[in-house]
Amino acid sequence: MNIVLMGCPGAGKGTQSAKLQQAFPLYHISTGDVLRAEIASGSELGKKLGEIVNQGNLVPDELMISMLEGIVRSTDKGIIFDGFPRTVGQAQALDEMLARLHRSITHVLMIDLPEEEVVNRICSRKQCKKCGAILRVDAEKPVVSCPSCGGELYTRPDDTPQRAKHRLSVYRQSTLPVKDYYQGGGKYTEINGNQTPEKVFEDIAKILQK
Ligand code: ADP
């Protein structure tokens, strides 16, 4: 099983990836996390990436693909691709890369969310520095530490209302066409993301168990 998990920023890809990993023996690759780790390392490459990512723009395809290939090669497990491909060029490159490795995408899952809900969600979320959990924060009852591991919570620098809106327009322009690339291939399914995380996962699990 090799899954592409699609959806706009804030659709719940990270949350569903965590649930998928608990339920199935899958390896999770989040290109957002890969990029944030490189940025945190303080390397020269990380500095360049930081400028792009914090503005809410996309990292160039060639660079993204070259960073990903080694990670894909490092595991024999089925993979959840979270946040990748984000352009049609990346989708084509992924198919070519997997073919070279005698693997292929088995499911493309699109988590759908109404636009008005997107910015709302993004601007009220925090992430745990230690375990990576994503939490919805209520302004009335702010959470100070991660309820699962006690780690420090932070707001991603690209999660401000202005940058969230920009990411959404980048998504519409560059990532939505990826839907056409996959639709019609018999692997593509849309899931209603405007439900509780548990219900979204139930819908995903039904598709995977077919
Ligand atoms: P979200 O889905 O909430 O936008 P991600 O963690 O998936 O968050 O991505 C954060 C940022 O990392 C993106 O806005 C973009 O700048 C960069 N990024 C992530 N994945 C890719 C990719 N496949 N290609 C180019 N840039 C990417």
PDB file of C-alpha atoms and ligand atoms in Angstrom:
ATOM      1  CA  MET A   1       0.000   0.000   0.000  1.00  0.00           C
ATOM      2  CA  ASN A   2       1.447   3.384  -1.045  1.00  0.00           C
ATOM      3  CA  ILE A   3      -0.865   6.275  -0.254  1.00  0.00           C
ATOM      4  CA  VAL A   4      -0.889   9.875  -1.466  1.00  0.00           C
ATOM      5  CA  LEU A   5      -2.754  11.981   1.084  1.00  0.00           C
ATOM      6  CA  MET A   6      -3.961  15.204  -0.519  1.00  0.00           C
ATOM      7  CA  GLY A   7      -5.884  18.192   0.787  1.00  0.00           C
ATOM      8  CA  CYS A   8      -5.488  21.911   1.304  1.00  0.00           C
ATOM      9  CA  PRO A   9      -3.410  23.282   4.201  1.00  0.00           C
ATOM     10  CA  GLY A  10      -5.254  22.500   7.426  1.00  0.00           C
ATOM     11  CA  ALA A  11      -7.328  19.674   5.889  1.00  0.00           C
ATOM     12  CA  GLY A  12      -6.043  17.241   8.512  1.00  0.00           C
ATOM     13  CA  LYS A  13      -3.371  15.344   6.585  1.00  0.00           C
ATOM     14  CA  GLY A  14      -0.968  15.254   9.550  1.00  0.00           C
ATOM     15  CA  THR A  15      -3.660  14.104  11.980  1.00  0.00           C
ATOM     16  CA  GLN A  16      -4.872  11.352   9.645  1.00  0.00           C
ATOM     17  CA  SER A  17      -1.291  10.258   8.893  1.00  0.00           C
ATOM     18  CA  ALA A  18      -0.721   9.673  12.606  1.00  0.00           C
ATOM     19  CA  LYS A  19      -3.899   7.566  12.802  1.00  0.00           C
ATOM     20  CA  LEU A  20      -2.938   5.624   9.678  1.00  0.00           C
ATOM     21  CA  GLN A  21       0.466   4.785  11.117  1.00  0.00           C
ATOM     22  CA  GLN A  22      -1.147   3.418  14.264  1.00  0.00           C
ATOM     23  CA  ALA A  23      -3.546   1.211  12.316  1.00  0.00           C
ATOM     24  CA  PHE A  24      -1.374   0.012   9.409  1.00  0.00           C
ATOM     25  CA  PRO A  25       2.346  -0.821   9.086  1.00  0.00           C
ATOM     26  CA  LEU A  26       3.113   2.287   7.021  1.00  0.00           C
ATOM     27  CA  TYR A  27       6.062   4.668   6.841  1.00  0.00           C
ATOM     28  CA  HIS A  28       5.066   8.345   6.992  1.00  0.00           C
ATOM     29  CA  ILE A  29       6.799  10.955   4.855  1.00  0.00           C
ATOM     30  CA  SER A  30       5.625  14.525   5.429  1.00  0.00           C
ATOM     31  CA  THR A  31       7.535  16.845   3.093  1.00  0.00           C
ATOM     32  CA  GLY A  32       6.585  19.746   5.395  1.00  0.00           C
ATOM     33  CA  ASP A  33       8.280  17.945   8.336  1.00  0.00           C
ATOM     34  CA  VAL A  34      11.306  17.028   6.181  1.00  0.00           C
ATOM     35  CA  LEU A  35      11.703  20.700   5.240  1.00  0.00           C
ATOM     36  CA  ARG A  36      11.182  21.966   8.805  1.00  0.00           C
ATOM     37  CA  ALA A  37      13.866  19.514  10.068  1.00  0.00           C
ATOM     38  CA  GLU A  38      16.354  20.822   7.483  1.00  0.00           C
ATOM     39  CA  ILE A  39      15.484  24.419   8.447  1.00  0.00           C
ATOM     40  CA  ALA A  40      15.946  23.618  12.158  1.00  0.00           C
ATOM     41  CA  SER A  41      19.396  22.113  11.441  1.00  0.00           C
ATOM     42  CA  GLY A  42      20.613  25.618  10.518  1.00  0.00           C
ATOM     43  CA  SER A  43      22.417  24.346   7.374  1.00  0.00           C
ATOM     44  CA  GLU A  44      22.958  26.607   4.345  1.00  0.00           C
ATOM     45  CA  LEU A  45      20.257  24.655   2.507  1.00  0.00           C
ATOM     46  CA  GLY A  46      17.992  25.035   5.555  1.00  0.00           C
ATOM     47  CA  LYS A  47      18.385  28.829   5.479  1.00  0.00           C
ATOM     48  CA  LYS A  48      17.320  28.977   1.833  1.00  0.00           C
ATOM     49  CA  LEU A  49      14.398  26.644   2.494  1.00  0.00           C
ATOM     50  CA  GLY A  50      13.324  28.698   5.525  1.00  0.00           C
ATOM     51  CA  GLU A  51      12.841  31.806   3.395  1.00  0.00           C
ATOM     52  CA  ILE A  52      10.616  29.924   0.952  1.00  0.00           C
ATOM     53  CA  VAL A  53       8.581  27.932   3.463  1.00  0.00           C
ATOM     54  CA  ASN A  54       7.971  30.725   5.975  1.00  0.00           C
ATOM     55  CA  GLN A  55       6.534  32.889   3.187  1.00  0.00           C
ATOM     56  CA  GLY A  56       4.126  30.084   2.300  1.00  0.00           C
ATOM     57  CA  ASN A  57       5.653  29.442  -1.139  1.00  0.00           C
ATOM     58  CA  LEU A  58       6.571  26.072  -2.652  1.00  0.00           C
ATOM     59  CA  VAL A  59      10.091  24.671  -2.676  1.00  0.00           C
ATOM     60  CA  PRO A  60      11.194  24.097  -6.325  1.00  0.00           C
ATOM     61  CA  ASP A  61      10.245  20.654  -7.662  1.00  0.00           C
ATOM     62  CA  GLU A  62      13.780  19.438  -8.444  1.00  0.00           C
ATOM     63  CA  LEU A  63      15.035  20.220  -4.957  1.00  0.00           C
ATOM     64  CA  MET A  64      12.006  18.626  -3.298  1.00  0.00           C
ATOM     65  CA  ILE A  65      12.306  15.449  -5.390  1.00  0.00           C
ATOM     66  CA  SER A  66      16.029  15.067  -4.753  1.00  0.00           C
ATOM     67  CA  MET A  67      15.420  15.399  -0.991  1.00  0.00           C
ATOM     68  CA  LEU A  68      12.699  12.760  -1.148  1.00  0.00           C
ATOM     69  CA  GLU A  69      14.312   9.988  -3.180  1.00  0.00           C
ATOM     70  CA  GLY A  70      16.770   8.916  -0.450  1.00  0.00           C
ATOM     71  CA  ILE A  71      13.956   8.748   2.101  1.00  0.00           C
ATOM     72  CA  VAL A  72      11.782   6.595  -0.171  1.00  0.00           C
ATOM     73  CA  ARG A  73      14.733   4.274  -0.838  1.00  0.00           C
ATOM     74  CA  SER A  74      15.423   3.931   2.909  1.00  0.00           C
ATOM     75  CA  THR A  75      12.259   1.918   3.603  1.00  0.00           C
ATOM     76  CA  ASP A  76      10.660  -1.285   2.304  1.00  0.00           C
ATOM     77  CA  LYS A  77       7.371  -0.473   4.034  1.00  0.00           C
ATOM     78  CA  GLY A  78       4.308   0.959   2.315  1.00  0.00           C
ATOM     79  CA  ILE A  79       4.469   4.764   2.410  1.00  0.00           C
ATOM     80  CA  ILE A  80       2.060   7.588   3.261  1.00  0.00           C
ATOM     81  CA  PHE A  81       3.047  10.605   1.168  1.00  0.00           C
ATOM     82  CA  ASP A  82       1.731  13.588   3.153  1.00  0.00           C
ATOM     83  CA  GLY A  83       1.988  16.960   1.397  1.00  0.00           C
ATOM     84  CA  PHE A  84       3.622  15.443  -1.678  1.00  0.00           C
ATOM     85  CA  PRO A  85       3.110  15.689  -4.637  1.00  0.00           C
ATOM     86  CA  ARG A  86       2.110  19.337  -4.556  1.00  0.00           C
ATOM     87  CA  THR A  87       2.536  20.046  -8.281  1.00  0.00           C
ATOM     88  CA  VAL A  88       1.850  18.027 -11.428  1.00  0.00           C
ATOM     89  CA  GLY A  89       5.636  17.949 -12.036  1.00  0.00           C
ATOM     90  CA  GLN A  90       6.131  16.313  -8.620  1.00  0.00           C
ATOM     91  CA  ALA A  91       3.337  13.799  -9.342  1.00  0.00           C
ATOM     92  CA  GLN A  92       5.030  12.763 -12.599  1.00  0.00           C
ATOM     93  CA  ALA A  93       8.447  12.552 -10.910  1.00  0.00           C
ATOM     94  CA  LEU A  94       6.968  10.434  -8.104  1.00  0.00           C
ATOM     95  CA  ASP A  95       5.479   7.950 -10.572  1.00  0.00           C
ATOM     96  CA  GLU A  96       8.824   7.714 -12.378  1.00  0.00           C
ATOM     97  CA  MET A  97      10.767   7.284  -9.127  1.00  0.00           C
ATOM     98  CA  LEU A  98       8.432   4.560  -7.831  1.00  0.00           C
ATOM     99  CA  ALA A  99       8.525   2.735 -11.187  1.00  0.00           C
ATOM    100  CA  ARG A 100      12.344   2.629 -10.970  1.00  0.00           C
ATOM    101  CA  LEU A 101      11.946   1.041  -7.521  1.00  0.00           C
ATOM    102  CA  HIS A 102       9.275  -1.404  -8.812  1.00  0.00           C
ATOM    103  CA  ARG A 103       6.648   0.225  -6.626  1.00  0.00           C
ATOM    104  CA  SER A 104       3.527   2.281  -7.389  1.00  0.00           C
ATOM    105  CA  ILE A 105       0.848   4.424  -5.782  1.00  0.00           C
ATOM    106  CA  THR A 106      -2.134   2.307  -4.704  1.00  0.00           C
ATOM    107  CA  HIS A 107      -4.471   4.991  -3.243  1.00  0.00           C
ATOM    108  CA  VAL A 108      -4.889   8.738  -3.673  1.00  0.00           C
ATOM    109  CA  LEU A 109      -7.024  10.161  -0.873  1.00  0.00           C
ATOM    110  CA  MET A 110      -8.230  13.750  -1.099  1.00  0.00           C
ATOM    111  CA  ILE A 111      -9.455  15.238   2.190  1.00  0.00           C
ATOM    112  CA  ASP A 112     -11.963  17.939   1.217  1.00  0.00           C
ATOM    113  CA  LEU A 113     -12.613  20.979   3.386  1.00  0.00           C
ATOM    114  CA  PRO A 114     -14.690  24.125   2.714  1.00  0.00           C
ATOM    115  CA  GLU A 115     -12.449  27.180   2.267  1.00  0.00           C
ATOM    116  CA  GLU A 116     -14.068  29.190   5.063  1.00  0.00           C
ATOM    117  CA  GLU A 117     -13.058  26.461   7.513  1.00  0.00           C
ATOM    118  CA  VAL A 118      -9.436  26.352   6.303  1.00  0.00           C
ATOM    119  CA  VAL A 119      -8.022  29.684   7.551  1.00  0.00           C
ATOM    120  CA  ASN A 120     -10.008  29.291  10.740  1.00  0.00           C
ATOM    121  CA  ARG A 121      -8.405  25.909  11.440  1.00  0.00           C
ATOM    122  CA  ILE A 122      -4.877  26.897  10.487  1.00  0.00           C
ATOM    123  CA  CYS A 123      -4.875  29.951  12.710  1.00  0.00           C
ATOM    124  CA  SER A 124      -6.113  28.058  15.736  1.00  0.00           C
ATOM    125  CA  ARG A 125      -3.605  25.213  15.649  1.00  0.00           C
ATOM    126  CA  LYS A 126      -0.369  24.571  17.504  1.00  0.00           C
ATOM    127  CA  GLN A 127       2.181  21.813  17.105  1.00  0.00           C
ATOM    128  CA  CYS A 128       4.178  19.985  19.766  1.00  0.00           C
ATOM    129  CA  LYS A 129       7.945  20.486  19.384  1.00  0.00           C
ATOM    130  CA  LYS A 130       8.630  17.084  20.941  1.00  0.00           C
ATOM    131  CA  CYS A 131       6.129  14.581  19.475  1.00  0.00           C
ATOM    132  CA  GLY A 132       4.777  16.574  16.499  1.00  0.00           C
ATOM    133  CA  ALA A 133       1.122  16.282  17.634  1.00  0.00           C
ATOM    134  CA  ILE A 134      -1.181  18.911  16.118  1.00  0.00           C
ATOM    135  CA  LEU A 135      -3.668  20.524  18.491  1.00  0.00           C
ATOM    136  CA  ARG A 136      -6.592  22.834  18.038  1.00  0.00           C
ATOM    137  CA  VAL A 137      -6.255  25.687  20.504  1.00  0.00           C
ATOM    138  CA  ASP A 138      -9.228  27.474  21.996  1.00  0.00           C
ATOM    139  CA  ALA A 139      -8.391  31.171  22.591  1.00  0.00           C
ATOM    140  CA  GLU A 140     -10.561  31.088  25.729  1.00  0.00           C
ATOM    141  CA  LYS A 141      -8.744  28.076  27.208  1.00  0.00           C
ATOM    142  CA  PRO A 142      -5.155  28.210  25.934  1.00  0.00           C
ATOM    143  CA  VAL A 143      -3.197  24.953  26.257  1.00  0.00           C
ATOM    144  CA  VAL A 144       0.360  25.491  27.469  1.00  0.00           C
ATOM    145  CA  SER A 145       1.895  22.071  26.929  1.00  0.00           C
ATOM    146  CA  CYS A 146       1.205  18.949  24.881  1.00  0.00           C
ATOM    147  CA  PRO A 147      -1.454  16.773  26.600  1.00  0.00           C
ATOM    148  CA  SER A 148       0.199  13.592  25.215  1.00  0.00           C
ATOM    149  CA  CYS A 149       3.887  14.124  26.068  1.00  0.00           C
ATOM    150  CA  GLY A 150       4.139  17.429  27.964  1.00  0.00           C
ATOM    151  CA  GLY A 151       6.303  18.932  25.176  1.00  0.00           C
ATOM    152  CA  GLU A 152       6.390  22.630  24.351  1.00  0.00           C
ATOM    153  CA  LEU A 153       3.741  23.868  21.888  1.00  0.00           C
ATOM    154  CA  TYR A 154       4.499  26.357  19.136  1.00  0.00           C
ATOM    155  CA  THR A 155       2.747  28.144  16.296  1.00  0.00           C
ATOM    156  CA  ARG A 156       4.294  27.524  12.881  1.00  0.00           C
ATOM    157  CA  PRO A 157       5.608  30.789  11.377  1.00  0.00           C
ATOM    158  CA  ASP A 158       3.542  30.131   8.233  1.00  0.00           C
ATOM    159  CA  ASP A 159       0.304  29.736  10.237  1.00  0.00           C
ATOM    160  CA  THR A 160      -0.633  33.463  10.428  1.00  0.00           C
ATOM    161  CA  PRO A 161      -3.932  34.531   8.742  1.00  0.00           C
ATOM    162  CA  GLN A 162      -2.119  36.378   5.934  1.00  0.00           C
ATOM    163  CA  ARG A 163       0.259  33.507   5.137  1.00  0.00           C
ATOM    164  CA  ALA A 164      -2.502  30.940   5.488  1.00  0.00           C
ATOM    165  CA  LYS A 165      -4.487  32.822   2.818  1.00  0.00           C
ATOM    166  CA  HIS A 166      -1.424  32.942   0.605  1.00  0.00           C
ATOM    167  CA  ARG A 167      -0.827  29.178   1.041  1.00  0.00           C
ATOM    168  CA  LEU A 168      -4.428  28.576   0.067  1.00  0.00           C
ATOM    169  CA  SER A 169      -3.982  30.521  -3.167  1.00  0.00           C
ATOM    170  CA  VAL A 170      -0.736  28.619  -3.901  1.00  0.00           C
ATOM    171  CA  TYR A 171      -2.702  25.419  -3.246  1.00  0.00           C
ATOM    172  CA  ARG A 172      -5.462  26.408  -5.675  1.00  0.00           C
ATOM    173  CA  GLN A 173      -3.015  27.355  -8.385  1.00  0.00           C
ATOM    174  CA  SER A 174      -0.327  24.658  -8.127  1.00  0.00           C
ATOM    175  CA  THR A 175      -1.742  21.708  -6.175  1.00  0.00           C
ATOM    176  CA  LEU A 176      -5.393  21.420  -7.268  1.00  0.00           C
ATOM    177  CA  PRO A 177      -4.307  20.435 -10.810  1.00  0.00           C
ATOM    178  CA  VAL A 178      -2.710  17.328  -9.235  1.00  0.00           C
ATOM    179  CA  LYS A 179      -6.292  16.141  -8.649  1.00  0.00           C
ATOM    180  CA  ASP A 180      -6.857  15.999 -12.439  1.00  0.00           C
ATOM    181  CA  TYR A 181      -3.595  14.090 -12.811  1.00  0.00           C
ATOM    182  CA  TYR A 182      -4.870  11.309 -10.537  1.00  0.00           C
ATOM    183  CA  GLN A 183      -8.620  11.396 -11.248  1.00  0.00           C
ATOM    184  CA  GLY A 184      -9.753   8.717 -13.654  1.00  0.00           C
ATOM    185  CA  GLY A 185      -6.920   6.354 -12.746  1.00  0.00           C
ATOM    186  CA  GLY A 186      -9.181   4.315 -10.450  1.00  0.00           C
ATOM    187  CA  LYS A 187      -7.131   5.092  -7.326  1.00  0.00           C
ATOM    188  CA  TYR A 188      -8.577   8.491  -6.462  1.00  0.00           C
ATOM    189  CA  THR A 189     -11.193   9.002  -3.698  1.00  0.00           C
ATOM    190  CA  GLU A 190     -12.527  12.152  -2.024  1.00  0.00           C
ATOM    191  CA  ILE A 191     -13.253  12.193   1.709  1.00  0.00           C
ATOM    192  CA  ASN A 192     -15.301  14.739   3.633  1.00  0.00           C
ATOM    193  CA  GLY A 193     -12.775  16.470   5.919  1.00  0.00           C
ATOM    194  CA  ASN A 194     -15.419  18.549   7.681  1.00  0.00           C
ATOM    195  CA  GLN A 195     -16.138  15.841  10.272  1.00  0.00           C
ATOM    196  CA  THR A 196     -14.449  14.770  13.503  1.00  0.00           C
ATOM    197  CA  PRO A 197     -10.925  13.313  13.008  1.00  0.00           C
ATOM    198  CA  GLU A 198     -12.295   9.917  14.124  1.00  0.00           C
ATOM    199  CA  LYS A 199     -15.050   9.941  11.494  1.00  0.00           C
ATOM    200  CA  VAL A 200     -12.628  11.062   8.764  1.00  0.00           C
ATOM    201  CA  PHE A 201     -10.374   8.163   9.719  1.00  0.00           C
ATOM    202  CA  GLU A 202     -13.284   5.713   9.642  1.00  0.00           C
ATOM    203  CA  ASP A 203     -14.005   6.790   6.050  1.00  0.00           C
ATOM    204  CA  ILE A 204     -10.331   6.394   5.104  1.00  0.00           C
ATOM    205  CA  ALA A 205     -10.055   2.957   6.722  1.00  0.00           C
ATOM    206  CA  LYS A 206     -13.137   1.746   4.791  1.00  0.00           C
ATOM    207  CA  ILE A 207     -11.476   2.721   1.505  1.00  0.00           C
ATOM    208  CA  LEU A 208      -8.194   1.034   2.399  1.00  0.00           C
ATOM    209  CA  GLN A 209      -9.905  -2.184   3.505  1.00  0.00           C
ATOM    210  CA  LYS A 210     -11.920  -2.580   0.266  1.00  0.00           C
TER     211      LYS A 210
HETATM  212  P1  ADP B   1       0.350  22.519   5.130  1.00  0.00           P
HETATM  213  O1  ADP B   1      -0.224  21.355   4.371  1.00  0.00           O
HETATM  214  O2  ADP B   1      -0.411  22.831   6.353  1.00  0.00           O
HETATM  215  O3  ADP B   1       0.602  23.727   4.257  1.00  0.00           O
HETATM  216  P2  ADP B   1       3.000  21.272   5.257  1.00  0.00           P
HETATM  217  O4  ADP B   1       3.689  20.978   6.513  1.00  0.00           O
HETATM  218  O5  ADP B   1       2.607  20.126   4.381  1.00  0.00           O
HETATM  219  O6  ADP B   1       1.770  22.145   5.692  1.00  0.00           O
HETATM  220  O7  ADP B   1       3.894  22.242   4.341  1.00  0.00           O
HETATM  221  C1  ADP B   1       4.428  23.461   4.852  1.00  0.00           C
HETATM  222  C2  ADP B   1       5.197  24.207   3.750  1.00  0.00           C
HETATM  223  O8  ADP B   1       6.328  23.405   3.313  1.00  0.00           O
HETATM  224  C3  ADP B   1       4.441  24.506   2.454  1.00  0.00           C
HETATM  225  O9  ADP B   1       3.661  25.672   2.547  1.00  0.00           O
HETATM  226  C4  ADP B   1       5.615  24.656   1.457  1.00  0.00           C
HETATM  227  O10 ADP B   1       6.277  25.886   1.636  1.00  0.00           O
HETATM  228  C5  ADP B   1       6.569  23.570   1.914  1.00  0.00           C
HETATM  229  N1  ADP B   1       6.309  22.268   1.241  1.00  0.00           N
HETATM  230  C6  ADP B   1       5.821  21.141   1.832  1.00  0.00           C
HETATM  231  N2  ADP B   1       5.724  20.133   0.952  1.00  0.00           N
HETATM  232  C7  ADP B   1       6.156  20.624  -0.237  1.00  0.00           C
HETATM  233  C8  ADP B   1       6.295  20.076  -1.537  1.00  0.00           C
HETATM  234  N3  ADP B   1       5.924  18.812  -1.802  1.00  0.00           N
HETATM  235  N4  ADP B   1       6.793  20.878  -2.527  1.00  0.00           N
HETATM  236  C9  ADP B   1       7.148  22.139  -2.278  1.00  0.00           C
HETATM  237  N5  ADP B   1       7.048  22.729  -1.076  1.00  0.00           N
HETATM  238  C10 ADP B   1       6.546  21.990  -0.055  1.00  0.00           C
END
